[in-house]
Coordinates of C-alpha atoms and ligand atoms in Angstrom, one line a residue:
X1305 CA -14.4 25.4 4.2
X1306 CA -11.8 28.0 2.8
X1307 CA -11.6 25.6 -0.4
X1308 CA -14.0 23.1 -2.8
X1309 CA -11.3 21.3 -4.3
X1310 CA -7.6 20.4 -3.4
X1311 CA -4.8 21.7 -5.4
X1312 CA -3.8 18.4 -6.6
X1313 CA -7.0 17.8 -7.9
X1314 CA -8.5 19.6 -11.0
X1315 CA -8.0 17.9 -14.5
X1316 CA -9.2 18.3 -18.1
X1317 CA -12.8 16.8 -16.5
X1318 CA -13.1 20.2 -14.7
X1319 CA -12.5 22.6 -17.4
X1320 CA -15.1 25.9 -17.1
X1321 CA -15.6 25.0 -13.3
X1322 CA -15.5 28.1 -11.2
X1323 CA -13.0 26.8 -7.6
X1324 CA -11.9 28.1 -4.7
X1325 CA -8.4 26.7 -3.5
X1326 CA -5.9 27.6 -0.7
X1327 CA -2.6 26.6 -0.1
X1328 CA 0.9 27.7 -0.4
X1329 CA 3.0 30.0 -2.9
X1330 CA 5.2 27.6 -4.3
X1331 CA 6.8 30.0 -7.2
X1332 CA 5.8 32.5 -8.9
X1333 CA 7.0 33.9 -12.4
X1334 CA 6.2 36.8 -13.9
X1335 CA 6.0 36.3 -17.6
X1336 CA 5.6 39.9 -19.3
X1337 CA 1.5 40.7 -18.1
X1338 CA 0.8 37.6 -16.7
X1339 CA 1.6 36.0 -13.2
X1340 CA 2.0 32.5 -13.0
X1341 CA 2.0 30.8 -9.3
X1342 CA 2.1 27.3 -8.1
X1343 CA -0.2 26.7 -5.4
X1344 CA 1.1 23.7 -3.0
X1345 CA -0.9 21.9 -0.7
X1346 CA -0.8 18.2 0.4
X1347 CA -2.6 17.0 -2.6
X1348 CA -0.3 18.4 -5.1
X1349 CA 0.5 21.8 -6.9
X1350 CA -2.0 23.4 -9.4
X1351 CA -0.3 26.3 -12.0
X1352 CA -2.3 29.1 -11.6
X1353 CA -2.3 32.3 -14.0
X1354 CA -3.4 36.3 -13.1
X1355 CA -4.7 37.9 -16.1
X1356 CA -4.9 41.5 -15.8
X1357 CA -7.9 41.7 -18.6
X1358 CA -9.4 39.0 -16.5
X1359 CA -9.2 40.7 -12.9
X1360 CA -6.7 43.4 -12.2
X1361 CA -7.1 43.6 -9.0
X1362 CA -6.4 39.6 -8.2
X1363 CA -3.0 40.5 -11.0
X1364 CA -2.2 43.8 -8.5
X1365 CA -2.3 41.2 -5.1
X1366 CA -0.6 38.4 -7.1
X1367 CA 2.8 40.9 -7.9
X1368 CA 3.5 41.1 -4.2
X1369 CA 3.2 36.9 -3.6
X1370 CA 6.3 35.9 -2.4
X1371 CA 7.1 31.4 -1.5
X1372 CA 5.5 30.1 1.2
X1373 CA 2.9 32.5 1.0
X1374 CA -0.8 31.3 2.5
X1375 CA -3.5 32.4 0.2
X1376 CA -7.0 31.7 -1.4
X1377 CA -7.5 31.8 -4.6
X1378 CA -11.2 32.0 -6.2
X1379 CA -11.1 31.2 -10.3
X1380 CA -12.2 28.8 -13.2
X1381 CA -10.1 25.9 -14.0
X1382 CA -9.1 26.5 -18.0
X1383 CA -7.4 24.6 -20.6
X1384 CA -3.3 25.5 -20.7
X1385 CA -2.4 26.2 -23.9
X1386 CA -0.7 23.8 -25.9
X1387 CA 2.9 23.0 -25.0
X1388 CA 2.7 24.3 -22.0
X1389 CA 1.4 21.0 -20.4
X1390 CA 3.4 19.4 -17.7
X1391 CA 3.2 15.3 -17.7
X1392 CA 5.1 15.2 -14.1
X1393 CA 2.2 16.5 -12.2
X1394 CA -1.5 15.3 -12.0
X1395 CA -2.7 19.0 -12.9
X1396 CA -0.5 19.2 -15.7
X1397 CA -3.0 19.8 -18.6
X1398 CA -5.1 22.8 -16.9
X1399 CA -4.5 25.8 -15.0
X1400 CA -6.5 28.1 -12.4
X1401 CA -7.5 31.4 -13.5
X1402 CA -7.9 33.4 -10.9
X1403 CA -10.8 35.8 -10.4
X1404 CA -9.8 36.8 -6.9
X1405 CA -7.3 36.0 -4.4
X1406 CA -6.6 36.6 -0.7
X1407 CA -3.4 36.8 1.5
X1408 CA -4.4 34.4 4.3
X1409 CA -1.0 34.6 5.9
X1410 CA 2.5 36.2 4.9
X1411 CA 6.1 34.3 5.5
X1412 CA 9.3 34.9 6.1
X1413 CA 11.6 33.5 3.5
X1414 CA 12.1 30.4 4.0
X1415 CA 15.7 28.5 5.0
X1416 CA 15.6 26.5 2.1
X1417 CA 13.5 25.9 -1.0
X1418 CA 10.2 23.5 0.0
X1419 CA 11.8 20.6 -3.1
X1420 CA 12.6 17.2 -3.1
X1421 CA 15.7 17.8 -5.0
X1422 CA 17.8 20.0 -2.6
X1423 CA 20.1 18.6 0.2
X1424 CA 19.8 20.4 3.5
X1425 CA 21.8 19.4 6.6
X1426 CA 20.2 17.8 9.4
X1427 CA 20.9 20.5 11.9
X1428 CA 18.6 23.2 9.9
X1429 CA 16.2 20.3 8.1
X1430 CA 15.3 19.4 12.1
X1431 CA 15.3 23.5 13.2
X1432 CA 13.1 23.9 10.2
X1433 CA 11.2 20.7 10.8
X1434 CA 7.8 22.4 10.1
X1435 CA 9.0 23.3 6.8
X1436 CA 10.5 20.4 6.1
X1437 CA 7.3 18.2 6.3
X1438 CA 5.8 20.5 3.8
X1439 CA 8.2 18.8 1.4
X1440 CA 6.1 16.7 -1.1
X1441 CA 8.6 13.8 -0.5
X1442 CA 7.9 14.1 3.3
X1443 CA 4.0 14.3 2.6
X1444 CA 4.1 11.3 0.8
X1445 CA 6.4 9.4 3.4
X1446 CA 3.8 10.4 6.7
X1447 CA 0.9 9.4 4.5
X1448 CA 2.6 6.2 4.1
X1449 CA 2.8 5.4 7.8
X1450 CA -1.0 6.4 8.1
X1451 CA -1.2 3.5 5.7
X1452 CA 0.6 0.9 7.6
X1453 CA -0.6 2.2 11.0
X1454 CA -4.1 1.5 9.8
X1455 CA -3.2 -1.8 8.0
X1456 CA -2.0 -3.1 10.9
X1457 CA -5.2 -2.0 12.7
X1458 CA -7.1 -3.8 10.5
X1459 CA -5.5 -6.3 9.9
X1460 CA -5.3 -7.2 13.9
X1461 CA -8.7 -6.0 14.7
X1462 CA -9.7 -8.6 12.3
X1463 CA -8.1 -11.2 14.0
X1464 CA -9.9 -10.3 16.9
X1465 CA -7.0 -8.7 19.0
X1466 CA -7.9 -5.6 21.0
X1467 CA -5.7 -2.0 21.1
X1468 CA -4.8 -1.6 25.1
X1469 CA -2.7 1.8 25.8
X1470 CA -0.5 1.0 28.6
X1471 CA 1.0 3.9 31.0
X1472 CA 3.9 5.8 30.0
X1473 CA 4.8 7.1 33.9
X1474 CA 5.2 3.8 35.1
X1475 CA 8.6 1.8 36.9
X1476 CA 12.1 0.5 35.0
X1477 CA 11.4 -2.2 33.2
X1478 CA 14.3 -3.3 32.1
X1479 CA 14.9 -4.4 28.1
X1480 CA 18.7 -3.6 28.3
X1481 CA 19.1 -0.3 27.9
X1482 CA 19.0 3.0 31.0
X1483 CA 16.0 4.3 31.7
X1484 CA 14.5 7.6 31.0
X1485 CA 13.0 9.4 34.9
X1486 CA 10.6 11.3 35.8
X1487 CA 10.5 12.9 39.1
X1488 CA 7.1 12.8 41.3
X1489 CA 6.2 16.0 42.7
X1490 CA 3.5 14.3 45.0
X1491 CA 5.9 11.7 46.0
X1492 CA 8.8 13.6 46.7
X1493 CA 12.7 11.8 45.9
X1494 CA 10.8 9.2 44.0
X1495 CA 10.6 8.5 40.1
X1496 CA 8.2 7.0 37.3
X1497 CA 10.5 5.6 34.6
X1498 CA 8.9 5.7 31.0
X1499 CA 8.7 2.2 29.7
X1500 CA 11.4 0.6 27.7
X1501 CA 8.9 -1.9 26.0
X1502 CA 5.2 -2.6 27.7
X1503 CA 7.0 -6.0 28.2
X1504 CA 5.0 -6.8 31.4
X1505 CA 1.9 -4.9 31.6
X1506 CA 0.9 -6.7 28.2
X1507 CA 2.2 -10.3 29.8
X1508 CA -0.2 -8.9 33.1
X1509 CA -3.0 -7.9 30.0
X1510 CA -2.5 -12.1 29.4
X1511 CA -3.2 -12.8 32.9
X1512 CA -6.1 -10.4 33.0
X1513 CA -7.9 -12.7 30.1
X1514 CA -7.2 -10.4 27.0
X1515 CA -6.2 -13.2 24.8
X1516 CA -5.3 -11.0 21.6
X1517 CA -3.3 -7.9 22.8
X1518 CA -1.8 -5.1 20.3
X1519 CA -0.4 -1.4 20.9
X1520 CA 1.8 1.2 18.5
X1521 CA 3.7 1.6 21.5
X1522 CA 6.1 4.4 22.3
X1523 CA 9.6 2.9 24.0
X1524 CA 12.2 4.9 26.0
X1525 CA 16.0 3.5 25.5
X1526 CA 18.4 5.9 27.3
X1527 CA 21.2 4.3 25.1
X1528 CA 24.2 5.5 24.0
X1529 CA 23.7 6.8 20.2
X1530 CA 24.6 4.7 17.6
X1531 CA 24.0 5.5 14.1
X1532 CA 20.2 5.6 13.9
X1533 CA 18.9 5.3 17.1
X1534 CA 16.4 7.3 18.5
X1535 CA 16.0 8.0 22.3
X1536 CA 12.0 7.0 21.6
X1537 CA 10.7 4.7 19.1
X1538 CA 7.6 3.2 18.3
X1539 CA 6.7 -0.9 18.2
X1540 CA 3.9 -2.7 17.3
X1541 CA 3.9 -4.6 20.2
X1542 CA 1.7 -7.5 20.5
X1543 CA 1.0 -10.3 22.9
X1544 CA -1.3 -13.5 22.6
X1545 CA -2.4 -16.0 25.2
X1546 CA -2.6 -20.2 24.3
X1547 CA -0.3 -19.7 21.3
X1548 CA 2.8 -22.0 21.1
X1549 CA 5.9 -19.9 19.1
X1550 CA 4.3 -21.2 15.4
X1551 CA 0.9 -19.4 16.2
X1552 CA 3.0 -16.1 17.0
X1553 CA 5.3 -17.0 14.4
X1554 CA 2.6 -17.3 11.3
X1555 CA 0.1 -14.7 12.6
X1556 CA 3.0 -12.3 12.2
X1557 CA 4.5 -13.6 8.9
X1558 CA 0.9 -13.1 7.5
X1559 CA 0.5 -9.6 8.9
X1560 CA 4.0 -8.1 7.3
X1561 CA 3.3 -10.1 4.0
X1562 CA 0.1 -8.5 3.8
X1563 CA 1.4 -5.0 4.5
X1564 CA 4.4 -5.6 2.5
X1565 CA 1.9 -6.4 -0.3
X1566 CA -0.9 -3.5 0.1
X1567 CA 1.8 -1.2 -0.4
X1568 CA 4.6 -2.7 -2.6
X1569 CA 2.2 -4.5 -5.0
X1570 CA 3.7 -7.2 -7.1
X1571 CA 7.3 -6.1 -6.7
X1572 CA 7.2 -7.5 -3.1
X1573 CA 8.5 -11.1 -4.5
X1574 CA 8.4 -13.0 -1.9
X1575 CA 4.5 -12.4 -0.9
X1576 CA 3.6 -15.9 -1.8
X1577 CA 6.4 -18.0 -0.5
X1578 CA 6.8 -18.7 3.2
X1579 CA 9.9 -16.8 4.8
X1580 CA 12.6 -18.5 5.7
X1581 CA 13.4 -19.8 9.0
X1582 CA 16.6 -20.5 10.1
X1583 CA 17.6 -21.7 13.9
X1584 CA 20.3 -19.3 15.7
X1585 CA 22.7 -21.8 15.0
X1586 CA 23.2 -22.1 11.4
X1587 CA 22.2 -18.3 11.1
X1588 CA 25.4 -17.8 12.7
X1589 CA 27.4 -20.7 10.7
X1590 CA 25.9 -19.8 7.5
X1591 CA 26.3 -15.8 7.6
X1592 CA 27.8 -15.0 10.6
X1593 CA 25.0 -13.0 12.2
X1594 CA 21.8 -13.8 13.7
X1595 CA 20.8 -10.7 11.0
X1596 CA 21.5 -12.2 7.6
X1597 CA 20.8 -10.6 4.5
X1598 CA 19.1 -13.3 2.1
X1599 CA 18.9 -11.5 -0.7
X1600 CA 22.0 -12.8 -2.1
X1601 CA 24.5 -15.8 -1.1
X1602 CA 28.3 -15.2 -0.3
X1603 CA 27.9 -17.8 2.8
X1604 CA 30.5 -18.5 5.3
X1605 CA 33.4 -21.2 5.0
X1606 CA 35.1 -23.1 7.6
X1607 CA 38.6 -23.8 6.5
X1608 CA 40.9 -24.3 8.9
X1609 CA 41.3 -27.7 7.7
X1610 CA 41.9 -26.1 4.3
X1611 CA 44.9 -24.1 5.9
X1612 CA 45.8 -26.0 9.0
X1613 CA 49.4 -27.2 7.2
X1614 CA 50.7 -23.9 5.6
X1615 CA 53.7 -22.4 7.3
X1616 CA 51.8 -18.9 8.0
X1617 CA 52.4 -18.1 11.7
X1618 CA 48.8 -16.2 11.7
X1619 CA 47.0 -19.5 10.8
X1620 CA 49.2 -21.6 13.0
X1621 CA 49.3 -19.3 16.5
X1622 CA 44.9 -18.8 15.9
X1623 CA 44.4 -22.9 15.1
X1624 CA 46.7 -23.4 18.0
X1625 CA 44.7 -21.0 20.3
X1626 CA 41.9 -23.1 19.1
X1627 CA 40.5 -20.5 16.8
X1628 CA 39.2 -20.7 13.2
X1629 CA 39.6 -19.9 10.2
X1630 CA 36.6 -19.1 7.6
X1631 CA 36.2 -17.0 4.6
X1632 CA 34.4 -15.8 1.8
X1633 CA 33.6 -16.1 -2.1
X1634 CA 33.4 -12.3 -3.5
X1635 CA 31.8 -13.3 -7.0
X1636 CA 34.2 -11.4 -9.9
X1637 CA 35.8 -9.0 -7.4
X1638 CA 39.1 -10.8 -8.3
X1639 CA 40.6 -7.5 -10.2
X1640 CA 40.2 -5.4 -7.2
X1641 CA 43.4 -2.9 -6.8
X1642 CA 45.1 -2.0 -3.6
X1643 CA 42.7 0.8 -2.6
X1644 CA 39.7 -1.4 -2.5
X1645 CA 41.4 -4.4 -1.0
X1646 CA 42.9 -1.4 1.4
X1647 CA 39.5 -0.7 2.0
X1648 CA 38.3 -4.2 3.2
X1649 CA 41.2 -4.6 5.2
X1650 CA 40.1 -1.5 7.4
X1651 CA 36.6 -2.4 7.0
X1652 CA 37.8 -5.6 8.7
X1653 CA 40.2 -3.8 11.2
X1654 CA 37.0 -2.0 12.4
X1655 CA 35.1 -4.8 13.1
X1656 CA 37.5 -5.8 15.3
X1657 CA 39.9 -8.0 13.6
X1658 CA 43.8 -8.2 13.7
X1659 CA 43.6 -8.7 10.1
X1660 CA 42.4 -9.9 6.7
X1661 CA 43.9 -12.1 4.0
X1662 CA 43.0 -12.3 0.5
X1663 CA 43.2 -13.9 -2.9
X1664 CA 42.7 -12.5 -6.0
X1665 CA 42.0 -14.9 -9.4
X1666 CA 42.4 -13.6 -12.6
X1667 CA 40.2 -14.6 -15.3
X1668 CA 43.3 -16.4 -17.5
X1669 CA 42.0 -20.1 -16.4
X1670 CA 38.9 -21.9 -17.3
X1671 CA 38.6 -23.7 -14.1
X1672 CA 39.8 -24.6 -10.8
X1673 CA 41.6 -27.5 -11.6
X1674 CA 43.6 -25.5 -13.8
X1675 CA 44.9 -22.5 -11.7
X1676 CA 48.6 -22.0 -12.1
X1677 CA 50.6 -20.1 -9.6
X1678 CA 50.3 -16.7 -12.2
X1679 CA 46.9 -17.0 -12.1
X1680 CA 45.9 -15.4 -8.2
X1681 CA 48.0 -12.9 -6.3
X1682 CA 47.8 -13.0 -2.3
X1683 CA 49.9 -10.9 0.1
X1684 CA 50.9 -14.5 2.2
X1685 CA 51.2 -16.0 -1.3
X1686 CA 54.2 -17.5 -0.2
X1687 CA 52.5 -19.9 2.3
X1688 CA 49.3 -20.6 -0.3
X1689 CA 50.6 -22.9 -2.8
X1690 CA 48.8 -23.9 -5.6
X1691 CA 47.7 -26.8 -4.4
X1692 CA 46.6 -25.1 -1.5
X1693 CA 44.5 -22.9 -3.3
X1694 CA 43.1 -25.1 -5.5
X1695 CA 41.5 -26.7 -2.2
X1696 CA 40.4 -23.5 -0.7
X1697 CA 38.8 -22.7 -3.9
X1698 CA 36.8 -26.0 -4.2
X1699 CA 35.8 -26.1 -0.8
X1700 CA 34.6 -22.3 -0.9
X1701 CA 33.6 -22.9 -4.9
X1702 CA 35.4 -20.0 -6.3
X1703 CA 35.6 -19.3 -9.9
X1704 CA 38.2 -17.5 -11.8
X1705 CA 37.8 -14.1 -11.7
X1706 CA 36.5 -14.1 -8.0
X1707 CA 38.2 -13.0 -4.8
X1708 CA 38.7 -14.9 -1.3
X1709 CA 38.5 -13.4 1.6
X1710 CA 39.5 -15.1 5.0
X1711 CA 39.8 -14.3 8.5
X1712 CA 41.6 -16.2 10.9
X1713 CA 40.4 -15.7 15.3
X1714 CA 38.5 -16.7 17.7
X1715 CA 34.7 -17.8 16.3
X1716 CA 32.6 -15.3 17.6
X1717 CA 35.1 -12.9 16.0
X1718 CA 35.4 -14.1 12.8
X1719 CA 31.7 -14.8 12.6
X1720 CA 31.3 -10.8 13.0
X1721 CA 34.2 -9.6 10.9
X1722 CA 33.0 -11.8 7.8
X1723 CA 29.3 -10.8 7.8
X1724 CA 30.4 -7.0 7.9
X1725 CA 32.5 -7.8 4.8
X1726 CA 29.7 -9.7 3.4
X1727 CA 27.1 -6.9 3.6
X1728 CA 29.6 -4.8 2.7
X1729 CA 30.6 -6.3 -0.5
X1730 CA 26.9 -7.4 -1.5
X1731 CA 25.6 -4.3 -1.5
X1732 CA 29.2 -2.7 -3.6
X1733 CA 29.2 -6.1 -6.1
X1734 CA 25.1 -5.1 -6.8
X1735 CA 24.2 -8.9 -5.8
X1736 CA 20.5 -7.9 -5.1
X1737 CA 18.1 -5.7 -6.0
X1738 CA 18.3 -2.6 -3.6
X1739 CA 14.4 -2.7 -3.6
X1740 CA 13.6 -6.1 -2.7
X1741 CA 12.6 -6.9 0.2
X1742 CA 13.3 -10.5 2.0
X1743 CA 12.2 -11.6 5.3
X1744 CA 13.2 -14.1 7.7
X1745 CA 12.7 -16.0 11.1
X1746 CA 15.9 -16.8 12.8
X1747 CA 14.8 -18.7 16.0
X1748 CA 16.0 -21.0 19.1
X1749 CA 18.4 -18.5 20.5
X1750 CA 20.6 -18.9 23.5
X1751 CA 18.4 -18.0 26.5
X1752 CA 21.9 -16.2 28.3
X1753 CA 25.0 -14.8 27.1
X1754 CA 28.3 -14.6 29.3
X1755 CA 29.4 -11.5 30.1
X1756 CA 32.8 -11.6 29.9
X1757 CA 33.2 -7.8 31.7
X1758 CA 30.8 -8.5 34.5
X1759 CA 31.8 -12.6 35.0
X1760 CA 28.3 -12.8 34.9
X1761 CA 25.1 -14.5 32.8
X1762 CA 23.3 -11.5 30.9
X1763 CA 20.0 -12.2 28.9
X1764 CA 20.5 -12.8 25.4
X1765 CA 17.2 -10.8 24.7
X1766 CA 15.2 -10.3 28.2
X1767 CA 14.6 -12.1 30.8
X1768 CA 10.7 -13.2 30.2
X1769 CA 11.7 -15.7 27.5
X1770 CA 10.4 -19.3 28.0
X1771 CA 13.5 -22.1 28.2
X1772 CA 12.6 -24.7 25.4
X1773 CA 11.1 -27.4 28.0
X1774 CA 13.7 -30.2 27.2
X1775 CA 16.1 -27.7 28.2
X1776 CA 15.2 -26.9 31.5
X1777 CA 17.4 -29.1 33.4
X1778 CA 20.3 -26.9 31.8
X1779 CA 19.0 -24.1 34.0
X1780 CA 20.8 -25.6 37.1
X1781 CA 23.9 -27.4 35.7
X1782 CA 24.8 -25.5 32.4
X1783 CA 22.8 -21.9 31.6
X1784 CA 24.9 -21.5 28.8
X1785 CA 23.4 -24.6 26.9
X1786 CA 19.7 -22.8 27.6
X1787 CA 18.5 -22.4 24.6
X1788 CA 14.9 -20.6 24.5
X1789 CA 11.2 -20.1 22.2
X1790 CA 12.9 -16.9 21.2
X1791 CA 12.8 -15.5 18.1
X1792 CA 13.8 -12.7 15.5
X1793 CA 12.0 -11.3 12.4
X1794 CA 14.9 -10.0 10.2
X1795 CA 14.8 -8.5 7.2
X1796 CA 17.3 -7.4 4.7
X1797 CA 19.7 -7.4 7.3
X1798 CA 18.3 -5.8 9.9
X1799 CA 16.6 -7.1 12.9
X1800 CA 12.7 -6.0 12.6
X1801 CA 11.5 -7.4 15.8
X1802 CA 11.9 -9.6 18.8
X1803 CA 9.6 -12.4 20.2
X1804 CA 9.1 -14.9 22.3
X1805 CA 7.2 -17.6 23.9
X1806 CA 6.8 -16.3 27.6
X1807 CA 7.8 -17.9 31.1
X1808 CA 3.9 -18.1 33.0
X1809 CA 5.5 -20.3 35.7
X1810 CA 6.5 -17.9 38.7
X1811 CA 9.6 -20.5 39.8
X1812 CA 11.1 -20.7 36.7
X1813 CA 10.8 -16.8 36.0
X1814 CA 12.4 -16.6 39.8
X1815 CA 14.6 -19.4 38.6
X1816 CA 15.9 -17.2 35.5
X1817 CA 16.1 -14.2 37.3
X1818 CA 18.3 -15.5 40.2
X1819 CA 20.8 -16.8 37.4
X1820 CA 21.1 -13.5 36.0
X1821 CA 22.4 -12.3 39.8
X1822 CA 19.5 -11.0 40.9
X1823 CA 18.9 -11.3 44.7
X1824 CA 15.6 -11.9 45.9
X1825 CA 14.6 -8.1 47.1
X1826 CA 15.7 -7.0 43.4
X1827 CA 13.2 -9.6 42.1
X1828 CA 10.8 -8.3 44.3
X1829 CA 11.3 -4.6 44.1
X1830 CA 11.4 -4.5 39.9
X1831 CA 9.0 -7.7 39.1
X1832 CA 7.2 -8.2 42.0
X1833 CA 4.0 -7.3 40.0
X1834 CA 4.6 -9.8 37.0
X1835 CA 5.3 -12.5 39.9
X1836 CA 2.3 -11.8 42.2
X1837 CA 0.0 -11.5 38.5
X1838 CA 1.2 -15.5 37.7
X1839 CA 0.8 -17.0 41.3
X1840 CA -3.4 -16.4 40.1
X1841 CA -3.5 -18.0 37.2
X1842 CA -1.1 -17.0 34.3
X1843 CA -2.3 -18.7 31.1
X1844 CA 0.6 -19.6 28.8
X1845 CA 1.4 -16.8 26.2
X1846 CA 4.1 -15.5 23.6
X1847 CA 4.4 -12.3 21.7
X1848 CA 7.0 -10.0 19.9
X1849 CA 7.8 -6.3 20.0
X1850 CA 8.2 -5.1 16.1
X1851 CA 10.1 -1.9 15.4
X1852 CA 7.4 0.4 13.5
X1853 CA 9.6 3.3 12.2
X1854 CA 12.2 0.8 10.5
X1855 CA 9.6 -1.1 9.0
X1856 CA 7.8 1.8 7.4
X1857 CA 11.6 3.0 6.5
X1858 CA 12.5 -0.1 4.5
X1859 CA 9.2 -0.2 3.0
X1860 CA 9.4 3.4 1.5
X1861 CA 13.2 2.6 0.7
X1862 CA 14.5 5.0 3.2
X1863 CA 18.2 3.6 4.8
X1864 CA 17.9 6.6 7.8
X1865 CA 14.6 6.1 10.6
X1866 CA 14.0 9.6 11.1
X1867 CA 12.7 10.5 7.7
X1868 CA 9.2 8.5 8.6
X1869 CA 9.7 10.0 12.2
X1870 CA 7.5 13.3 12.5
X1871 CA 9.5 15.2 15.0
X1872 CA 12.7 12.7 15.5
X1873 CA 15.9 13.9 17.7
X1874 CA 19.5 14.3 16.3
X1875 CA 22.6 12.2 16.5
X1876 CA 22.9 13.6 19.8
X1877 CA 19.7 13.1 21.5
X1878 CA 18.3 16.9 21.0
X1879 CA 15.4 18.7 19.5
X1880 CA 16.4 21.7 17.6
X1881 CA 13.2 22.9 16.5
X1882 CA 11.9 22.7 20.9
X1883 CA 15.6 22.7 22.0
X1884 CA 15.2 19.5 23.8
X1885 CA 15.9 18.5 26.6
X1886 CA 16.4 21.8 28.3
X1887 CA 16.7 23.6 31.8
X1888 CA 13.9 23.9 33.7
X1889 CA 13.2 26.8 36.6
X1890 CA 14.0 27.0 39.9
X1891 CA 10.7 27.2 40.8
X1892 CA 9.9 23.7 38.9
X1893 CA 13.5 22.2 40.5
X1894 CA 12.4 23.0 44.3
X1895 CA 8.8 21.8 43.8
X1896 CA 10.3 18.4 42.6
X1897 CA 12.6 18.6 45.3
X1898 CA 15.7 18.4 43.3
X1899 CA 19.1 20.2 44.0
X1900 CA 21.8 19.9 40.8
X1901 CA 25.1 18.6 41.1
X1902 CA 26.4 19.5 37.6
X1903 CA 29.7 18.1 35.7
X1904 CA 32.4 21.1 35.8
X1905 CA 31.9 22.8 32.1
X1906 CA 35.2 20.6 30.5
X1907 CA 34.0 17.7 31.6
X1908 CA 30.1 17.8 30.5
Ligands
LIG1090 N1 9.4 -6.3 24.8 C1 10.5 -6.9 23.2 C2 11.0 -6.0 22.9 O1 11.3 -4.9 23.3 C3 9.5 -7.7 22.6 C4 8.7 -9.2 23.1 O2 9.6 -9.7 23.4 O3 8.0 -8.5 23.2 O4 12.3 -6.3 22.1

């Protein structure tokens, strides 16, 4: 070994002992005759002092040291002189008095300092990811990631789950995105597809009798990159046989509570409570979304009735078109100025609304009963007399000093816009503790969604979820009414994972495929393997796929998942360190029988 102590370990108990440490030079400071360096490794930082009276050779070598050189140092742990202690590091009461130093490797001047305090742009961070990952914060994040993965392994192993790896080179496994494909050299003109998830494989494993499977699985989805999406992500994938929806939910709830508590301790307040469960319909009704953030209230209220008799064209037109009027109350936001209300209008418009109506209440009245004309402002004030406003405020439980926000449109749009406003205002108005973690279940999703552009039914999640038994008849009469044993785990307004009880009857599976418009040959081609497996005794089964990167980022208090992925891609799906994707040689293309027809430069 190059070392017998880690840099972060020595403390006052080690005073007088001889140690060998190795690591990176974090900083060098020359103080007259003495040279100090901070030596860093994964465990922390140790101050090393080179005194020419202790070793002039070591002192001479130390005078050449530069940031990020890799060195090995032998010396004695001594107490720091009084007043020189540093409480912010674990080794702050001691230092290493160096007798010997060996330079193991030199370094160019790094493009940025190894510090958590500096701002670096993403492109540079990723182009020098090996340096970025040296930062103490990044080292902590990946240690946390390891810890969470181990907790998953232990928890599930204790409950009889088996980790099974499934292939990366496979065939298209549709989960709603495009496939990444890999050409086959041995089978010219044929391609593997990388799995969007191991969905069909884990279901086939259930047919094979494995009963409880899990995998920390890589999933590949060629999607247009939205904020914080990665072309590949890691999923905790699990599947169980002979289970009902509740069995899967309770298993995952136990696991997620266990991990969150192990990581956050008593800061995790939900630990001894059940996760709130909301049906899909209830979630949409109360929060306008199937990913509700339950850390705060501000629920959506339908106010079509209260606004049906105004003279406003905006409201009347929507109501005539069978739209709805709904609203939220932003507590204490009655003082919002033009700039702030404009910001809300912009957000509403970018979410799809044609406009946003607001009413601002001042604080000069004691209760809604006593509100007067001068106590509220609104761009639509001439249509909103005191009685109408009183009725609205009562229905919505608005108070003096609050703001009411109103959106009138078709129901889906109203819900989307208000739920975006709700999330935005919840954060702006500090309605919750940013550190709080609040999981919830949303269940009973519809099985299909109508695609207005393609004029056909699409699976709301994926094609393998089982219709609720009592809805089987609707498969033929009215697919839009079919709800499934399909559920999502959500946390703080984000989807953490999806799961379902699966279809295990080949005939129902074929029926679902046909509703989506798959022809017989297409079913054979894409899902033949699953139907075949199902015809040899498939047990009832169900499971979930849970985004691990998002979960880890949430527990770490990070907003972006790329912070917890060692080598993530940029927003444009590139890796600046490896410069991927990249061209391949003509020889490789020939071996693969591939001729490129590339778009013109300008089009590309
Ligand atoms: N395969 C699904 C997904 O990746 C999850 C599941 O239903 O297990 O979203």
